[in-house]
Coordinates of C-alpha atoms in Angstrom, one line a residue:
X1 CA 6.8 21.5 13.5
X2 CA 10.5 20.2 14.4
X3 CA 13.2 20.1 12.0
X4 CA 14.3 16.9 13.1
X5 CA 18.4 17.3 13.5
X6 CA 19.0 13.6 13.0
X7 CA 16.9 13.3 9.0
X8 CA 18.3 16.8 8.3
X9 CA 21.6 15.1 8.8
X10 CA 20.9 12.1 6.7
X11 CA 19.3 14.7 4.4
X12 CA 22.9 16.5 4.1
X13 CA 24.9 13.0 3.6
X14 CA 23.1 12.2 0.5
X15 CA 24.4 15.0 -1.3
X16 CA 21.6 17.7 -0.2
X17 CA 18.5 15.8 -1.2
X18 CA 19.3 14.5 -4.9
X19 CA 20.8 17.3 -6.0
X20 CA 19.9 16.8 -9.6
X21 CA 18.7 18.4 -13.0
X22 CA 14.8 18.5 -13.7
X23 CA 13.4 15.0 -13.4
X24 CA 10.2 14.4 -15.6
X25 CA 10.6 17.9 -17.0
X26 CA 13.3 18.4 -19.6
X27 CA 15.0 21.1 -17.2
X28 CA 18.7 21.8 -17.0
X29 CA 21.0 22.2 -13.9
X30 CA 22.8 25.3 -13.9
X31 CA 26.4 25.5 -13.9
X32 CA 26.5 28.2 -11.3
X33 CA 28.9 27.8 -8.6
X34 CA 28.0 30.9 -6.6
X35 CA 25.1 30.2 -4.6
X36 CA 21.3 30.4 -5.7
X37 CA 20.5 32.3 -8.6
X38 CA 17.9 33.4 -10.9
X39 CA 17.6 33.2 -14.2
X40 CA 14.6 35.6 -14.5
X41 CA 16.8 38.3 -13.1
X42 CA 19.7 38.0 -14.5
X43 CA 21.6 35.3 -12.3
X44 CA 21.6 37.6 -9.4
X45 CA 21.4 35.9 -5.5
X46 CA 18.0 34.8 -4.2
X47 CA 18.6 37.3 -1.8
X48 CA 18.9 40.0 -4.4
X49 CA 15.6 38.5 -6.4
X50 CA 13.8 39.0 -3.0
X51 CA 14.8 42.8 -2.1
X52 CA 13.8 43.6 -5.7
X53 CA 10.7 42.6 -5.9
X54 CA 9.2 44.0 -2.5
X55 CA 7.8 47.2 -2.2
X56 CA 4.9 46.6 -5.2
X57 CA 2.6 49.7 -3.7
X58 CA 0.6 48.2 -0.5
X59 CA 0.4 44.8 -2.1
X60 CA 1.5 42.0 0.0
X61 CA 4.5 40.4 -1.9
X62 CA 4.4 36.6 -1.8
X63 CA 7.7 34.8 -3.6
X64 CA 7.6 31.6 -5.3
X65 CA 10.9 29.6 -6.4
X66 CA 10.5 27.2 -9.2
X67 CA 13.4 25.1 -11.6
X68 CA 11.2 25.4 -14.2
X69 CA 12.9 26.2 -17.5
X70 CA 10.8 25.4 -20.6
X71 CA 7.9 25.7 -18.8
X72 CA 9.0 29.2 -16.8
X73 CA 7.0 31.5 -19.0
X74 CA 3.8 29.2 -18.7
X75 CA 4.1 29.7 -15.1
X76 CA 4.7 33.5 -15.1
X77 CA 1.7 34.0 -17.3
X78 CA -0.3 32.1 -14.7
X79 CA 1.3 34.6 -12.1
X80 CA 0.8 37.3 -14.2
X81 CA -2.8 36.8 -14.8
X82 CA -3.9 36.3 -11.2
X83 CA -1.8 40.0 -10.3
X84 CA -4.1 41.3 -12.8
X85 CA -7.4 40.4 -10.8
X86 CA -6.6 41.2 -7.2
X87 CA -5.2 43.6 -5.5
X88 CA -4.6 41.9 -2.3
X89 CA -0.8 40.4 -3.3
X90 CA 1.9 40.2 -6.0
X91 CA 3.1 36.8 -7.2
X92 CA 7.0 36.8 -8.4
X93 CA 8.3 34.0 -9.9
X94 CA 11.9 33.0 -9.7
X95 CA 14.1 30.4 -11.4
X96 CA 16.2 28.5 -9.1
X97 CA 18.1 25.7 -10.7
X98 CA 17.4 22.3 -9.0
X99 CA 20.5 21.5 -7.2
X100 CA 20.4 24.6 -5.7
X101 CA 16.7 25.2 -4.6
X102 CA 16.7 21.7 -3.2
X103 CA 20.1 22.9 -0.8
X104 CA 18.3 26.3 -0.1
X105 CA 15.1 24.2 1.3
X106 CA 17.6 22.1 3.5
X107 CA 19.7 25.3 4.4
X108 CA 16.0 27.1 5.4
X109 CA 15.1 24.1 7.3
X110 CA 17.4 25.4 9.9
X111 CA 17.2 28.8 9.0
X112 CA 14.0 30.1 7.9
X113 CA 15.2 31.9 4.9
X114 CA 12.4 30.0 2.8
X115 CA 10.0 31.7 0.0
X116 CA 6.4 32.0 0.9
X117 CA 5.7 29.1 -1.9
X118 CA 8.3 26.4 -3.2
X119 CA 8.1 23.7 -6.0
X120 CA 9.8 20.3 -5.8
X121 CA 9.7 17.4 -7.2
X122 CA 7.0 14.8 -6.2
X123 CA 9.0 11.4 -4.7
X124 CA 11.0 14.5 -2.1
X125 CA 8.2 16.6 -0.5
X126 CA 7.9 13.5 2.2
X127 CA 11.2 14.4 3.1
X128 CA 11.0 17.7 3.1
X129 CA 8.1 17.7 5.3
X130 CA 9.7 15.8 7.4
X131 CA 11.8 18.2 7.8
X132 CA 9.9 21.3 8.7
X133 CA 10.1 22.6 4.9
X134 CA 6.2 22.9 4.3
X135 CA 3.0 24.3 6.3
X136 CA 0.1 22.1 6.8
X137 CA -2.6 23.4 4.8
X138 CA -4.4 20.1 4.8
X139 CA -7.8 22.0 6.5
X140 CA -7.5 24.5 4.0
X141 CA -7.6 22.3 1.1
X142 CA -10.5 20.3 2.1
X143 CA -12.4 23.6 2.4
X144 CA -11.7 24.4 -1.2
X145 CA -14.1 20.9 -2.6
X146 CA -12.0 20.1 -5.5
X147 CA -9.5 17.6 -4.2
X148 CA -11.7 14.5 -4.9
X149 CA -11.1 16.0 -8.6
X150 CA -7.3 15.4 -8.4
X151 CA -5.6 11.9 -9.1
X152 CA -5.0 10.0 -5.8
X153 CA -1.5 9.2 -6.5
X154 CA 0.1 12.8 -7.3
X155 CA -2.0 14.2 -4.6
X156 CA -0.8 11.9 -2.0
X157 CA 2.8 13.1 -3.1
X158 CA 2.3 16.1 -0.8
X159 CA 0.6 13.9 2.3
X160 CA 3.0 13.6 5.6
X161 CA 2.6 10.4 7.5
X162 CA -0.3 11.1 8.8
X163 CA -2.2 11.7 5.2
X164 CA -1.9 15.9 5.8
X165 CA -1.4 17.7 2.8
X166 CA 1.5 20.2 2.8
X167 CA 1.2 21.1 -0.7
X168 CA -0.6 20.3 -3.4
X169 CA 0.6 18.6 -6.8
X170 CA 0.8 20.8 -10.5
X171 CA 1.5 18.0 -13.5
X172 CA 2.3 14.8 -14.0
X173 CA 4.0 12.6 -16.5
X174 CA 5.6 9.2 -17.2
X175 CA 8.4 7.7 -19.8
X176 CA 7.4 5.5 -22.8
X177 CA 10.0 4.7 -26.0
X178 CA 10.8 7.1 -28.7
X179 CA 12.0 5.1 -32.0
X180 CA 13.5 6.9 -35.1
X181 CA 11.5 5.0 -37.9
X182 CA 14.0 6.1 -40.5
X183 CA 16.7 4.0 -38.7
X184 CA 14.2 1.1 -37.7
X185 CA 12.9 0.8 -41.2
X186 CA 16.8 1.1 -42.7
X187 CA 17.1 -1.8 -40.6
X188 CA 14.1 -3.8 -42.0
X189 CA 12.1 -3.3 -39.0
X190 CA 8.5 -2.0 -39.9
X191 CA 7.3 -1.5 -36.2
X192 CA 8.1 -0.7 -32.8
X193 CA 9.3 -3.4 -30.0
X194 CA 7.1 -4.5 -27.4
X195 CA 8.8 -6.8 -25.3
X196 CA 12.3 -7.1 -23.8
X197 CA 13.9 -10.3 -26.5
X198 CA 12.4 -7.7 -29.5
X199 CA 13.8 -5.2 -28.2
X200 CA 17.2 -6.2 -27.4
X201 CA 17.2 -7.8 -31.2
X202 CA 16.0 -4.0 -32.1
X203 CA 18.8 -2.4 -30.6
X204 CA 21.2 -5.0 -32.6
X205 CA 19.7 -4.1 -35.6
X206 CA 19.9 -0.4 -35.2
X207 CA 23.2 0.1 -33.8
X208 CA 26.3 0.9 -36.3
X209 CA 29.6 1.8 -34.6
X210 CA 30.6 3.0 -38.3
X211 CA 28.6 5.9 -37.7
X212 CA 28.8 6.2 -34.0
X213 CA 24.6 5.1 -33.9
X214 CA 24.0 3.0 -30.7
X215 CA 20.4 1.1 -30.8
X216 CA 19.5 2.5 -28.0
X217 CA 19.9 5.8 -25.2
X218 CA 18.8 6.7 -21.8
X219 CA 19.6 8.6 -18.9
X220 CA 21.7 6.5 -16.1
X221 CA 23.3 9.4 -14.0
X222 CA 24.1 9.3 -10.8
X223 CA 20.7 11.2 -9.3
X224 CA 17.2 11.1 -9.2
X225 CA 17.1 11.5 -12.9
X226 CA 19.3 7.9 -13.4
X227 CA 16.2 6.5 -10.7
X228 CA 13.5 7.8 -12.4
X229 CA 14.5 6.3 -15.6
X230 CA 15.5 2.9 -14.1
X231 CA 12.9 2.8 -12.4
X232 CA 10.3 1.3 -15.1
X233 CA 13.0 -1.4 -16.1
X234 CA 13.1 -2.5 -12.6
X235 CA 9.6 -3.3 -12.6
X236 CA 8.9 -4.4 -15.6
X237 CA 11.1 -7.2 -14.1
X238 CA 8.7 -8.3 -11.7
X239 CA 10.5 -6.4 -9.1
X240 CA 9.8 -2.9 -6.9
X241 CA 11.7 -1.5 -4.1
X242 CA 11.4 -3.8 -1.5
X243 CA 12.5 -6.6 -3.3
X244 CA 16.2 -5.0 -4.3
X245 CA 17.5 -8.9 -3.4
X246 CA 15.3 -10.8 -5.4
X247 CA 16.4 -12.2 -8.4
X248 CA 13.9 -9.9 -11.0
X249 CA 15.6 -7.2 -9.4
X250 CA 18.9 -8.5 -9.9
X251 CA 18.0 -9.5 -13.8
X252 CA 16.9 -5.6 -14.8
X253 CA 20.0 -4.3 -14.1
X254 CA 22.2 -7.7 -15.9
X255 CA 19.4 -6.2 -19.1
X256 CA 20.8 -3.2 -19.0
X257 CA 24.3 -3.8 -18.7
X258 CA 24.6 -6.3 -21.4
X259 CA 23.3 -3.7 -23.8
X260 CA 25.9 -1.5 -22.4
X261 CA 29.2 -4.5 -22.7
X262 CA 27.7 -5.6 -26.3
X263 CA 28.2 -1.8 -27.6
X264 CA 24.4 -1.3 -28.1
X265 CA 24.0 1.7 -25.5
X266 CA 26.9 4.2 -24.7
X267 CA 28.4 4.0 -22.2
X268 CA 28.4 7.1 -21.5
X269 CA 25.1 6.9 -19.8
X270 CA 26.5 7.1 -16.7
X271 CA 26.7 10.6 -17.6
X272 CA 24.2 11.8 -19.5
X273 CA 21.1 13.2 -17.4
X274 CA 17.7 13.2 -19.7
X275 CA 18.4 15.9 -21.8
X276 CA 21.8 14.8 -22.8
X277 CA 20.4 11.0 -24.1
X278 CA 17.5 13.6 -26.0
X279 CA 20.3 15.3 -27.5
X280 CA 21.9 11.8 -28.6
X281 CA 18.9 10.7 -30.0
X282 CA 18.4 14.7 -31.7
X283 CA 21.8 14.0 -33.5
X284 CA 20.5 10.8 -34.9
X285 CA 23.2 9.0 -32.7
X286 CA 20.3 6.5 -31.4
X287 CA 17.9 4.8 -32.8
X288 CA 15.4 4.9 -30.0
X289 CA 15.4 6.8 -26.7
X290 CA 13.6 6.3 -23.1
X291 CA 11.3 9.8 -23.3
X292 CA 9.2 11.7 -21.1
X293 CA 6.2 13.3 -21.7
X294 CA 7.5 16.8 -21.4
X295 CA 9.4 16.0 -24.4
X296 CA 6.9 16.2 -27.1
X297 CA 6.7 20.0 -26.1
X298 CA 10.1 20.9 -27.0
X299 CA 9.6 19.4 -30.1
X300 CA 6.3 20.7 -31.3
X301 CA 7.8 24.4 -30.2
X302 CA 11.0 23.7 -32.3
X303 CA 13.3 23.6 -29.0
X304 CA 14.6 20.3 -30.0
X305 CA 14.7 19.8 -34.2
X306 CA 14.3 16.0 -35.1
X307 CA 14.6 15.4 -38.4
X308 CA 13.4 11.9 -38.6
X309 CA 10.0 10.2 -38.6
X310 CA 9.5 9.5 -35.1
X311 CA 6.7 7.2 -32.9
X312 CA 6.3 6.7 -29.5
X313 CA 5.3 3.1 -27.6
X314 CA 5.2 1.9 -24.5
X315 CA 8.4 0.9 -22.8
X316 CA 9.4 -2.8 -23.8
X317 CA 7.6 -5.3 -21.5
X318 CA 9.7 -7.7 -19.4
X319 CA 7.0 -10.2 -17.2
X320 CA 5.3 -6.9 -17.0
X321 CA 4.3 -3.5 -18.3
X322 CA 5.9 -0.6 -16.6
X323 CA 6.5 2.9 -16.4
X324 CA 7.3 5.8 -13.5
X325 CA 5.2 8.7 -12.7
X326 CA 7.5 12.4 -12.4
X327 CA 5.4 15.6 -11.7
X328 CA 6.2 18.2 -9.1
X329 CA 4.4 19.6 -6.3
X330 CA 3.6 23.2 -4.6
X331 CA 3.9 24.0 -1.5
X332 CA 3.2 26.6 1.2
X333 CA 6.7 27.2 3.0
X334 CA 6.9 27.6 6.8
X335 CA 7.5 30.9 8.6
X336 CA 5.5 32.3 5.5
X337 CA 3.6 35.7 6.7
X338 CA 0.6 35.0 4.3
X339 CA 0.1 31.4 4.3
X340 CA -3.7 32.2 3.4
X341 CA -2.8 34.2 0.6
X342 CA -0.6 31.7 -1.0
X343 CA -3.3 28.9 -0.4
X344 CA -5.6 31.3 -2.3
X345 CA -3.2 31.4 -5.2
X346 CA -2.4 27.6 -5.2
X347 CA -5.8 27.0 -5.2
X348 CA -6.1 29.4 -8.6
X349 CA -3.0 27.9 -10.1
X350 CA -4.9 24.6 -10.3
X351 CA -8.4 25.1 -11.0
X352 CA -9.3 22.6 -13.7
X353 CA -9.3 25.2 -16.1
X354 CA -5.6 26.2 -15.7
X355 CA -4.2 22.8 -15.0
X356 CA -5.6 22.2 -18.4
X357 CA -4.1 25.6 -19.9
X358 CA -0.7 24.7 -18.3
X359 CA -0.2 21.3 -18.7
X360 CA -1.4 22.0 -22.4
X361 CA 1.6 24.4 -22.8
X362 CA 4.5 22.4 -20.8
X363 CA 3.3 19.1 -22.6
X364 CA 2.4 17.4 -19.1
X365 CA 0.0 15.5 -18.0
X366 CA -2.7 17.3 -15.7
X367 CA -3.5 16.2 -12.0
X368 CA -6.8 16.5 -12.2
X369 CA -9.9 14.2 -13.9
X370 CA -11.9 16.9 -15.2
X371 CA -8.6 19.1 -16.6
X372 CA -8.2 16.3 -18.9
X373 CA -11.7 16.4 -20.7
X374 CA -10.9 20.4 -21.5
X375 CA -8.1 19.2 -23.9
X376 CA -8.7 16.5 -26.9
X377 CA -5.0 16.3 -27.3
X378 CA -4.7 14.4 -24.9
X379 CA -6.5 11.4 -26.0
X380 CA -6.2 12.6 -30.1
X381 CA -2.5 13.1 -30.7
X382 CA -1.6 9.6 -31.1
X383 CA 2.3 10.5 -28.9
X384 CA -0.3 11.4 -26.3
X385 CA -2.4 8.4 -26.1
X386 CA 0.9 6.3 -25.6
X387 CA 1.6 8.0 -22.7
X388 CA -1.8 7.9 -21.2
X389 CA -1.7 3.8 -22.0
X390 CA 1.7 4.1 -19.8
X391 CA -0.1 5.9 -17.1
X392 CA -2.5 2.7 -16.9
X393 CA 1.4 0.7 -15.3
X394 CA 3.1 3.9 -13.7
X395 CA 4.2 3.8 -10.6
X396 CA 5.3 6.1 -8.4
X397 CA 8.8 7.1 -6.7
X398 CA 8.2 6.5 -3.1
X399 CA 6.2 8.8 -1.6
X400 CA 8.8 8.4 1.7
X401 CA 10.5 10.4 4.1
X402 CA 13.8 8.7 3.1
X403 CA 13.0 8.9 -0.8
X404 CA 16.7 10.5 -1.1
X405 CA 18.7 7.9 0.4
X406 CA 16.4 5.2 -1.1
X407 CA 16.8 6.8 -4.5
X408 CA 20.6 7.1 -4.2
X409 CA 21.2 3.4 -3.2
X410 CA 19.7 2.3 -6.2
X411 CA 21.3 4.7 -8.7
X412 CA 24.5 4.0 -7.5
X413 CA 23.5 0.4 -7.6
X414 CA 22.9 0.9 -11.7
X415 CA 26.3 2.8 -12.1
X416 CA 28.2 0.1 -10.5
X417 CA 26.8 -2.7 -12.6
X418 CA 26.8 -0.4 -16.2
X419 CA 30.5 0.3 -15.6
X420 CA 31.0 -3.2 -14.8
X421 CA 32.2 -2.9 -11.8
X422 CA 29.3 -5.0 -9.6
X423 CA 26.8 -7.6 -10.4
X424 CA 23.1 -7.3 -10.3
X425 CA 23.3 -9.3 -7.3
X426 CA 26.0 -7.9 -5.5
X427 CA 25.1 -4.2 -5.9
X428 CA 21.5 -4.9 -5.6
X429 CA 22.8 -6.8 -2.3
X430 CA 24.3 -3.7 -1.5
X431 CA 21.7 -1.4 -2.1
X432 CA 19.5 -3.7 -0.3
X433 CA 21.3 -3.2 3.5
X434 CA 20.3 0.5 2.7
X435 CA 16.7 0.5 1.4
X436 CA 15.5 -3.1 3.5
X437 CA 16.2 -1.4 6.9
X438 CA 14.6 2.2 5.9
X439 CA 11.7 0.3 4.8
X440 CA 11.5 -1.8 8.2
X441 CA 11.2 1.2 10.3
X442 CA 9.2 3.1 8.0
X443 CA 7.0 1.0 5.2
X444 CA 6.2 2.6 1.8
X445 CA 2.3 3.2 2.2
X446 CA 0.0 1.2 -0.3

């Protein structure tokens, strides 16, 4: 497979493939300025991570990165467990923060220095593929049986243009509105909004810059993160991707401004990725909150303390209902010496018994059908069932080859217009001369 000089090129002009904290996983970017590291061992060099754990008796070693932070010791346990029943090969996780496993994949693009098996987020393995990143193990899947088991839209995350799979996909999840009751109902309001006009009058309501409590929080930074979360308010418009000029589009991002020039969301948004606006809304500095799925683990594990009554709905409905599916994927790395090995262990990772374990633990949503009927949380916990209502109008990011530059046209589109700088229709205008023409040469499959 070609690494294509030209995309890898693009790849490196749009800031190294969204180089961004966790999106649709309540991760954090690290602060480290010197190169890749690992938190599992102690923020030494990936380099360092690999010489350390090689040499595990005659066992062949096989390396996977991960950004994973909540969710880290979920994943090692997984690891761990499989070690225990073979003695073929030794799985070693390592933390790489976001920013800096997505350069590391562009960097090995050119220069092989990949691990055997890398995770990224779902709307960038097209690109990625694109660029050499992944091995084809579509033939080896298909011999497994279980993919008609997975859902077809996270699974098609990890198809290249030709529908090969170069990976295969480990959660999923989608955003809905978190409202502090105890504010709402201070405010007279006895339930939870469902459409745009109730909830702008919510966020009215709720907001007192007494106490420095804004009606309303989200993340609006300037990466895949600000996307993801703008993502449902775009379509909720009547809108999508290829209609960045339309006037729907134009109208979701006026929405969001006004709430921003009226004083009802910070604007420091711009700013904030997810797990800064769950922080806001933690302090009790807004009443309600765009949340992910994820979410609900750190506060059931006492990660994140809210002490307020709290209830989840769907995100407010414009002309429509809408939502965005997150997730990552898994992948087999090229140049990898034991490509059937690591297929082996994928293939473990997500049986339907350990997609439900997992996805259970990390508060995600599994990929598979028959995962989700080995948990009754999922449909029982009432925060749950929101979110699998939301799933029914989630779309997804993509899947396409250009998903970075697509994804940073429009976030830089919503910056412009929250700082007031730009229209709806003049930076959705602009963002349009970047997406329309990607989209010309290369439509987003149906």
């Amino acid at each position: 497979m070609t690494t294509g000089w030209g995309k890898l090129a693009a790849v490196l002009t749009t800031g190294v493939l969204a180089a961004a904290v966790l999106v649709g996983c309540g991760s954090k970017s690290s602060n480290s300025s010197d190169g890749v590291t690992s938190a599992a061992s102690g923020g030494k060099s990936t380099e360092q991570a690999k010489a350390e754990t090689k040499g595990s008796g005659d066992r062949k070693e096989i390396s996977i990165w991960h950004y994973f932070e909540h969710e880290a010791a979920a994943l090692e346990k997984v690891a761990d467990k499989y070690n225990e029943l073979q003695d073929d090969v030794h799985i070693t996780c390592t933390y790489v923060s976001r920013d800096e496993l997505m350069n590391q994949y562009t960097i090995g693009a050119v220069s092989g220095e990949l691990p055997d098996i890398g995770m990224v987020d779902s709307p960038d393995m097209a690109s990625y593929i694109s660029l050499g990143v992944f091995e084809d193990i579509d033939d080896e899947l298909k011999a497994w049986g279980d993919l008609d088991q997975f859902y077809e839209g996270p699974l098609n995350s990890c198809r290249d243009s030709e529908g090969r799979l170069h990976g295969i996909p480990n959660n999923s999840n989608c955003l809905a509105l978190l409202c502090n009751m105890d504010i709402l109902n201070a405010a007279g309001i006895k339930e939870t909004p469902t459409t745009w006009d109730e909830f702008y009058e919510v966020c009215k309501a709720t907001t007192n810059p007494a106490d420095s409590v804004y009606g309303f929080a989200m993340c609006a930074v300037g990466n895949e993160e600000g996307t993801f979360q703008y993502i449902p308010w775009l379509y909720a418009a009547g809108a999508d991707v290829t209609t960045l000029t339309s006037p729907e589009a134009a109208e979701s991002l006026d929405f969001l401004a006004k709430l921003v020039s009226e004083g009802l969301m910070s604007k420091e948004v711009v700013n904030w990725g997810q797990g800064d606006a769950l922080n806001a809304f933690a302090a009790g500095k807004a009443a309600m909150l765009e949340s992910g799925t994820w979410q609900i683990a750190q506060f059931d594990s006492g990660d994140v303390k809210l002490d307020c009554n709290y209830q989840y709905a769907m995100l407010p409905k414009g002309k429509q209902n809408a939502s965005v599916i997150g997730g990552e994927n898994f992948g087999v790395c090229t140049g990898t010496e034991a490509k059937e090995e690591c297929v082996e262990f994928l293939k473990y990772m997500m049986t339907a018994e350990n997609n439900a374990d997992w996805c259970e633990i990390a508060g995600k949503l599994p990929v598979r059908g028959d995962a989700t009927k080995l948990k009754d949380f999922w449909t029982e916990d009432a925060r749950y069932a929101v979110f699998n209502e939301s799933m029914d109008y989630a779309v997804a990011r993509g899947p396409h080859e250009s998903w970075p530059t697509i994804s940073e046209a429009i976030y830089t589109a919503e910056q412009s217009v929250l700082l007031g700088e730009k229209t709806g229709t003049e930076a959705m205008a602009q963002a349009a001369g970047i997406v329309d023409p990607i989209l010309t040469e290369v439509p987003i499959a149906k």
